[in-house]
CSV table of C-alpha atoms in Angstrom, one decimal:
chain,number,residue,atom,x,y,z
A,1,UNK,CA,5.5,-19.7,-10.6
A,2,UNK,CA,3.3,-15.9,-10.7
A,3,UNK,CA,2.0,-17.4,-7.2
A,4,UNK,CA,5.2,-16.3,-5.8
A,5,UNK,CA,4.2,-12.9,-6.1
A,6,UNK,CA,1.0,-13.3,-4.0
A,7,UNK,CA,0.1,-13.1,-1.1
A,8,UNK,CA,-2.5,-12.6,2.2
A,9,UNK,CA,-1.9,-9.9,5.1
A,10,UNK,CA,-3.6,-12.7,7.1
A,11,UNK,CA,-1.0,-15.2,6.5
A,12,UNK,CA,1.3,-15.6,10.0
A,13,UNK,CA,4.0,-17.4,8.0
A,14,UNK,CA,4.7,-15.1,4.9
A,15,UNK,CA,7.5,-11.9,4.4
A,16,UNK,CA,10.6,-11.5,7.0
A,17,UNK,CA,9.5,-11.6,10.7
A,18,UNK,CA,10.7,-8.4,12.5
A,19,UNK,CA,10.4,-7.3,15.9
A,20,UNK,CA,10.7,-3.5,15.7
A,21,UNK,CA,10.5,-2.9,19.4
A,22,UNK,CA,8.3,-4.3,22.2
A,23,UNK,CA,4.6,-5.2,21.8
A,24,UNK,CA,5.4,-4.3,17.7
A,25,UNK,CA,6.0,-6.4,15.0
A,26,UNK,CA,6.0,-7.0,11.3
A,27,UNK,CA,6.6,-9.1,8.1
A,28,UNK,CA,8.2,-7.5,5.5
A,29,UNK,CA,7.8,-8.2,1.7
A,30,UNK,CA,10.3,-7.3,-0.5
A,31,UNK,CA,10.2,-5.6,-3.7
A,32,UNK,CA,12.6,-3.7,-6.2
A,33,UNK,CA,11.1,-0.5,-6.1
A,34,UNK,CA,8.5,-0.3,-2.8
A,35,UNK,CA,8.6,-2.9,0.0
A,36,UNK,CA,5.6,-3.6,2.0
A,37,UNK,CA,5.3,-4.0,5.5
A,38,UNK,CA,2.4,-5.3,8.0
A,39,UNK,CA,3.0,-4.5,11.1
A,40,UNK,CA,0.9,-5.8,14.4
A,41,UNK,CA,0.9,-3.7,17.2
A,42,UNK,CA,-0.1,-4.2,20.7
A,43,UNK,CA,-3.0,-3.1,22.1
A,44,UNK,CA,-1.7,0.1,24.2
A,45,UNK,CA,1.8,-0.4,22.7
A,46,UNK,CA,3.5,2.4,20.8
A,47,UNK,CA,6.4,2.0,18.1
A,48,UNK,CA,9.8,4.4,18.5
A,49,UNK,CA,9.3,7.9,17.6
A,50,UNK,CA,11.9,7.4,14.6
A,51,UNK,CA,13.0,8.6,10.6
A,52,UNK,CA,14.3,7.6,7.7
A,53,UNK,CA,15.1,9.1,4.4
A,54,UNK,CA,12.5,6.6,2.5
A,55,UNK,CA,8.8,8.2,1.8
A,56,UNK,CA,6.3,5.6,3.8
A,57,UNK,CA,2.6,5.6,3.3
A,58,UNK,CA,0.3,4.0,5.8
A,59,UNK,CA,-2.9,2.0,6.1
A,60,UNK,CA,-4.7,1.3,9.1
A,61,UNK,CA,-6.0,-2.3,8.4
A,62,UNK,CA,-7.3,-3.5,12.2
A,63,UNK,CA,-8.0,-1.5,15.3
A,64,UNK,CA,-7.7,1.8,16.6
A,65,UNK,CA,-4.7,4.5,17.2
A,66,UNK,CA,-3.0,7.5,17.2
A,67,UNK,CA,-0.5,8.4,14.7
A,68,UNK,CA,2.6,10.4,15.2
A,69,UNK,CA,4.0,12.3,12.7
A,70,UNK,CA,6.0,15.6,12.7
A,71,UNK,CA,5.3,16.0,16.2
A,72,UNK,CA,1.6,16.0,16.4
A,73,UNK,CA,-1.2,13.2,16.7
A,74,UNK,CA,-3.7,12.7,14.7
A,75,UNK,CA,-6.4,9.5,15.4
A,76,UNK,CA,-6.9,7.2,13.4
A,77,UNK,CA,-9.9,4.7,12.0
A,78,UNK,CA,-9.5,1.8,9.4
A,79,UNK,CA,-9.4,3.2,6.7
A,80,UNK,CA,-7.3,5.5,6.9
A,81,UNK,CA,-4.3,5.8,5.1
A,82,UNK,CA,-1.3,9.0,5.5
A,83,UNK,CA,1.7,9.9,3.9
A,84,UNK,CA,5.2,10.5,5.3
A,85,UNK,CA,7.1,12.2,3.5
A,86,UNK,CA,11.2,11.2,4.0
A,87,UNK,CA,13.3,12.2,7.3
A,88,UNK,CA,9.5,13.3,9.2
A,89,UNK,CA,10.0,11.9,12.5
A,90,UNK,CA,7.0,9.3,13.0
A,91,UNK,CA,5.3,6.3,15.1
A,92,UNK,CA,2.2,4.9,16.0
A,93,UNK,CA,0.7,4.3,19.6
A,94,UNK,CA,-2.4,1.6,19.3
A,95,UNK,CA,-5.8,1.9,21.4
A,96,UNK,CA,-7.5,-0.6,23.2
A,97,UNK,CA,-8.2,-3.0,20.0
A,98,UNK,CA,-4.1,-2.9,19.4
A,99,UNK,CA,-3.5,-2.1,15.3
A,100,UNK,CA,-3.1,-4.1,12.0
A,101,UNK,CA,-1.3,-1.3,9.5
A,102,UNK,CA,0.5,-1.7,6.2
A,103,UNK,CA,3.6,0.4,5.5
A,104,UNK,CA,4.5,1.0,2.1
A,105,UNK,CA,8.7,2.3,1.9
A,106,UNK,CA,9.8,3.8,-1.3
A,107,UNK,CA,12.3,2.6,-2.2
A,108,UNK,CA,12.9,-0.5,0.1
A,109,UNK,CA,14.0,0.3,3.3
A,110,UNK,CA,17.5,-1.7,3.0
A,111,UNK,CA,17.7,-2.5,6.6
A,112,UNK,CA,14.7,-4.4,6.2
A,113,UNK,CA,15.9,-6.9,3.9
A,114,UNK,CA,16.4,-9.2,6.0
A,115,UNK,CA,14.8,-11.0,9.2
A,116,UNK,CA,15.9,-9.2,13.0
A,117,UNK,CA,15.4,-6.6,15.2
A,118,UNK,CA,15.0,-2.5,15.8
A,119,UNK,CA,13.5,-0.1,13.5
A,120,UNK,CA,16.6,0.0,11.6
A,121,UNK,CA,17.7,3.8,12.4
A,122,UNK,CA,20.3,5.2,14.5
A,123,UNK,CA,17.4,6.8,16.7
A,124,UNK,CA,15.5,4.0,17.3
B,1,UNK,CA,-0.4,21.1,8.2
B,2,UNK,CA,-0.4,17.5,9.4
B,3,UNK,CA,-4.2,16.4,8.6
B,4,UNK,CA,-3.4,17.4,4.9
B,5,UNK,CA,-1.2,14.2,5.1
B,6,UNK,CA,-4.8,12.4,6.0
B,7,UNK,CA,-6.8,10.1,4.0
B,8,UNK,CA,-9.5,7.6,4.0
B,9,UNK,CA,-10.5,4.4,1.7
B,10,UNK,CA,-13.8,5.6,1.2
B,11,UNK,CA,-14.1,9.2,0.9
B,12,UNK,CA,-15.3,9.6,-2.1
B,13,UNK,CA,-13.9,13.2,-3.0
B,14,UNK,CA,-10.2,12.7,-2.2
B,15,UNK,CA,-7.6,12.3,-4.8
B,16,UNK,CA,-7.0,12.5,-8.3
B,17,UNK,CA,-10.0,11.2,-10.0
B,18,UNK,CA,-9.4,9.1,-12.8
B,19,UNK,CA,-11.9,6.9,-15.1
B,20,UNK,CA,-9.0,3.4,-16.4
B,21,UNK,CA,-12.3,2.4,-17.9
B,22,UNK,CA,-15.7,1.9,-18.6
B,23,UNK,CA,-16.6,0.3,-14.8
B,24,UNK,CA,-12.9,1.2,-13.9
B,25,UNK,CA,-12.3,4.4,-12.0
B,26,UNK,CA,-9.7,5.3,-9.4
B,27,UNK,CA,-8.7,8.1,-7.5
B,28,UNK,CA,-4.9,9.0,-7.1
B,29,UNK,CA,-2.8,10.1,-4.2
B,30,UNK,CA,0.7,11.3,-5.5
B,31,UNK,CA,3.9,10.9,-3.5
B,32,UNK,CA,7.6,11.6,-4.0
B,33,UNK,CA,8.9,8.1,-4.1
B,34,UNK,CA,5.4,6.2,-4.7
B,35,UNK,CA,2.0,6.8,-5.6
B,36,UNK,CA,-1.2,5.1,-4.4
B,37,UNK,CA,-4.3,4.7,-6.8
B,38,UNK,CA,-7.5,3.6,-5.2
B,39,UNK,CA,-9.1,1.8,-8.0
B,40,UNK,CA,-13.2,1.1,-7.8
B,41,UNK,CA,-14.1,-2.2,-10.5
B,42,UNK,CA,-17.7,-2.5,-11.0
B,43,UNK,CA,-19.3,-6.0,-11.2
B,44,UNK,CA,-17.6,-7.9,-13.8
B,45,UNK,CA,-15.7,-4.9,-15.9
B,46,UNK,CA,-12.3,-6.0,-16.4
B,47,UNK,CA,-9.0,-3.4,-16.9
B,48,UNK,CA,-6.9,-3.0,-20.1
B,49,UNK,CA,-4.3,-5.7,-19.8
B,50,UNK,CA,-1.5,-2.7,-19.7
B,51,UNK,CA,2.2,-2.8,-18.6
B,52,UNK,CA,4.4,0.0,-17.4
B,53,UNK,CA,8.3,0.3,-16.1
B,54,UNK,CA,7.1,1.4,-12.4
B,55,UNK,CA,6.9,-1.5,-10.0
B,56,UNK,CA,3.5,-2.1,-8.6
B,57,UNK,CA,1.5,-3.9,-6.1
B,58,UNK,CA,-2.1,-4.8,-5.3
B,59,UNK,CA,-4.4,-5.1,-2.3
B,60,UNK,CA,-8.0,-6.4,-2.4
B,61,UNK,CA,-9.9,-4.0,0.3
B,62,UNK,CA,-13.3,-5.5,-0.9
B,63,UNK,CA,-15.3,-7.7,-3.3
B,64,UNK,CA,-13.9,-10.6,-5.2
B,65,UNK,CA,-12.2,-11.1,-8.8
B,66,UNK,CA,-9.9,-12.8,-10.6
B,67,UNK,CA,-5.4,-10.9,-10.8
B,68,UNK,CA,-3.6,-11.5,-14.3
B,69,UNK,CA,-0.6,-11.2,-14.4
B,70,UNK,CA,2.2,-12.7,-16.8
B,71,UNK,CA,-0.8,-14.2,-18.8
B,72,UNK,CA,-2.1,-16.3,-15.5
B,73,UNK,CA,-5.0,-15.6,-13.3
B,74,UNK,CA,-5.5,-15.8,-10.3
B,75,UNK,CA,-8.6,-15.9,-8.3
B,76,UNK,CA,-8.4,-13.1,-5.1
B,77,UNK,CA,-9.8,-12.5,-1.8
B,78,UNK,CA,-10.0,-9.7,0.3
B,79,UNK,CA,-7.2,-9.5,2.5
B,80,UNK,CA,-4.8,-10.8,-0.9
B,81,UNK,CA,-1.8,-8.9,-2.2
B,82,UNK,CA,0.6,-8.9,-5.0
B,83,UNK,CA,3.3,-7.4,-7.0
B,84,UNK,CA,3.6,-7.0,-9.9
B,85,UNK,CA,7.4,-6.0,-11.8
B,86,UNK,CA,7.7,-3.6,-13.8
B,87,UNK,CA,6.8,-4.3,-17.3
B,88,UNK,CA,4.8,-7.5,-16.2
B,89,UNK,CA,1.3,-6.8,-18.2
B,90,UNK,CA,-1.4,-7.4,-15.6
B,91,UNK,CA,-4.6,-6.3,-15.2
B,92,UNK,CA,-8.0,-7.5,-13.1
B,93,UNK,CA,-11.3,-8.9,-13.6
B,94,UNK,CA,-13.9,-8.4,-11.2
B,95,UNK,CA,-16.6,-10.7,-9.8
B,96,UNK,CA,-20.2,-10.2,-9.1
B,97,UNK,CA,-19.3,-8.2,-5.9
B,98,UNK,CA,-17.1,-5.6,-7.8
B,99,UNK,CA,-14.2,-4.8,-5.9
B,100,UNK,CA,-12.3,-2.1,-4.7
B,101,UNK,CA,-8.5,-2.8,-5.1
B,102,UNK,CA,-5.5,-0.1,-3.2
B,103,UNK,CA,-2.7,-0.2,-6.2
B,104,UNK,CA,0.7,1.3,-5.1
B,105,UNK,CA,3.3,2.6,-8.0
B,106,UNK,CA,6.8,3.2,-6.9
B,107,UNK,CA,8.5,5.5,-8.2
B,108,UNK,CA,4.9,7.5,-8.9
B,109,UNK,CA,3.4,7.0,-12.6
B,110,UNK,CA,4.0,10.5,-14.5
B,111,UNK,CA,0.4,9.9,-16.5
B,112,UNK,CA,-1.5,9.6,-13.6
B,113,UNK,CA,-0.6,13.1,-12.0
B,114,UNK,CA,-3.7,14.7,-12.8
B,115,UNK,CA,-7.2,13.5,-13.7
B,116,UNK,CA,-8.2,12.5,-16.6
B,117,UNK,CA,-8.4,9.1,-18.6
B,118,UNK,CA,-7.5,6.0,-19.9
B,119,UNK,CA,-4.7,3.1,-18.3
B,120,UNK,CA,-1.9,6.0,-19.8
B,121,UNK,CA,0.2,3.7,-21.6
B,122,UNK,CA,0.6,3.1,-25.0
B,123,UNK,CA,-0.8,-0.1,-25.4
B,124,UNK,CA,-4.1,0.7,-23.0
């Protein structure tokens, strides 16, 4: 059914649930060439700085925070988006409002194809 | 500079401009493994039904409309997103408010790596 290919960013039951670290959870949607990850970051929580060979794009859907990428910190607002080439260390620290980030991985990250815990890399 | 990797969905000057068809324009952001396309569809305008081998994901950022995929029509609201496997015919018809859609292509579509016109496929 075509409806099986349609989702909503605010559906709490959609996707594969994953706790990345304390205060940072995601729901993962697996494709063949790309994977989407809807990350919820609690106020002032921060994801572990990590890297992986897959390219990543992020879009800030709600809240505020700081994108940490390549050792630099970039404050971001709703509507900002960014590209993270493969193997560039990165992370995100939410501001006082918390944050919701839509991440895209291409190709899909093997570690995220099942529910679980952690960023899924050796340094996470 | 790390800032070269950061953009905003409402920046009218960012990305490669492309007129897909009458009333449907986009700004394209080219990556190595994926490509983002920010599509603006005028009220009641419709993109040509077309297909391509690359996987596509779409997110409705603003407005309303109908996603046409695999011969079926699915009404969508802000926050809805969808996956379109490679080679599945698809298009979008905006409602009275028009629509802004964030599309992701993986791998990047060669036709969209430069500014221009058209959907870039034989049947567009």
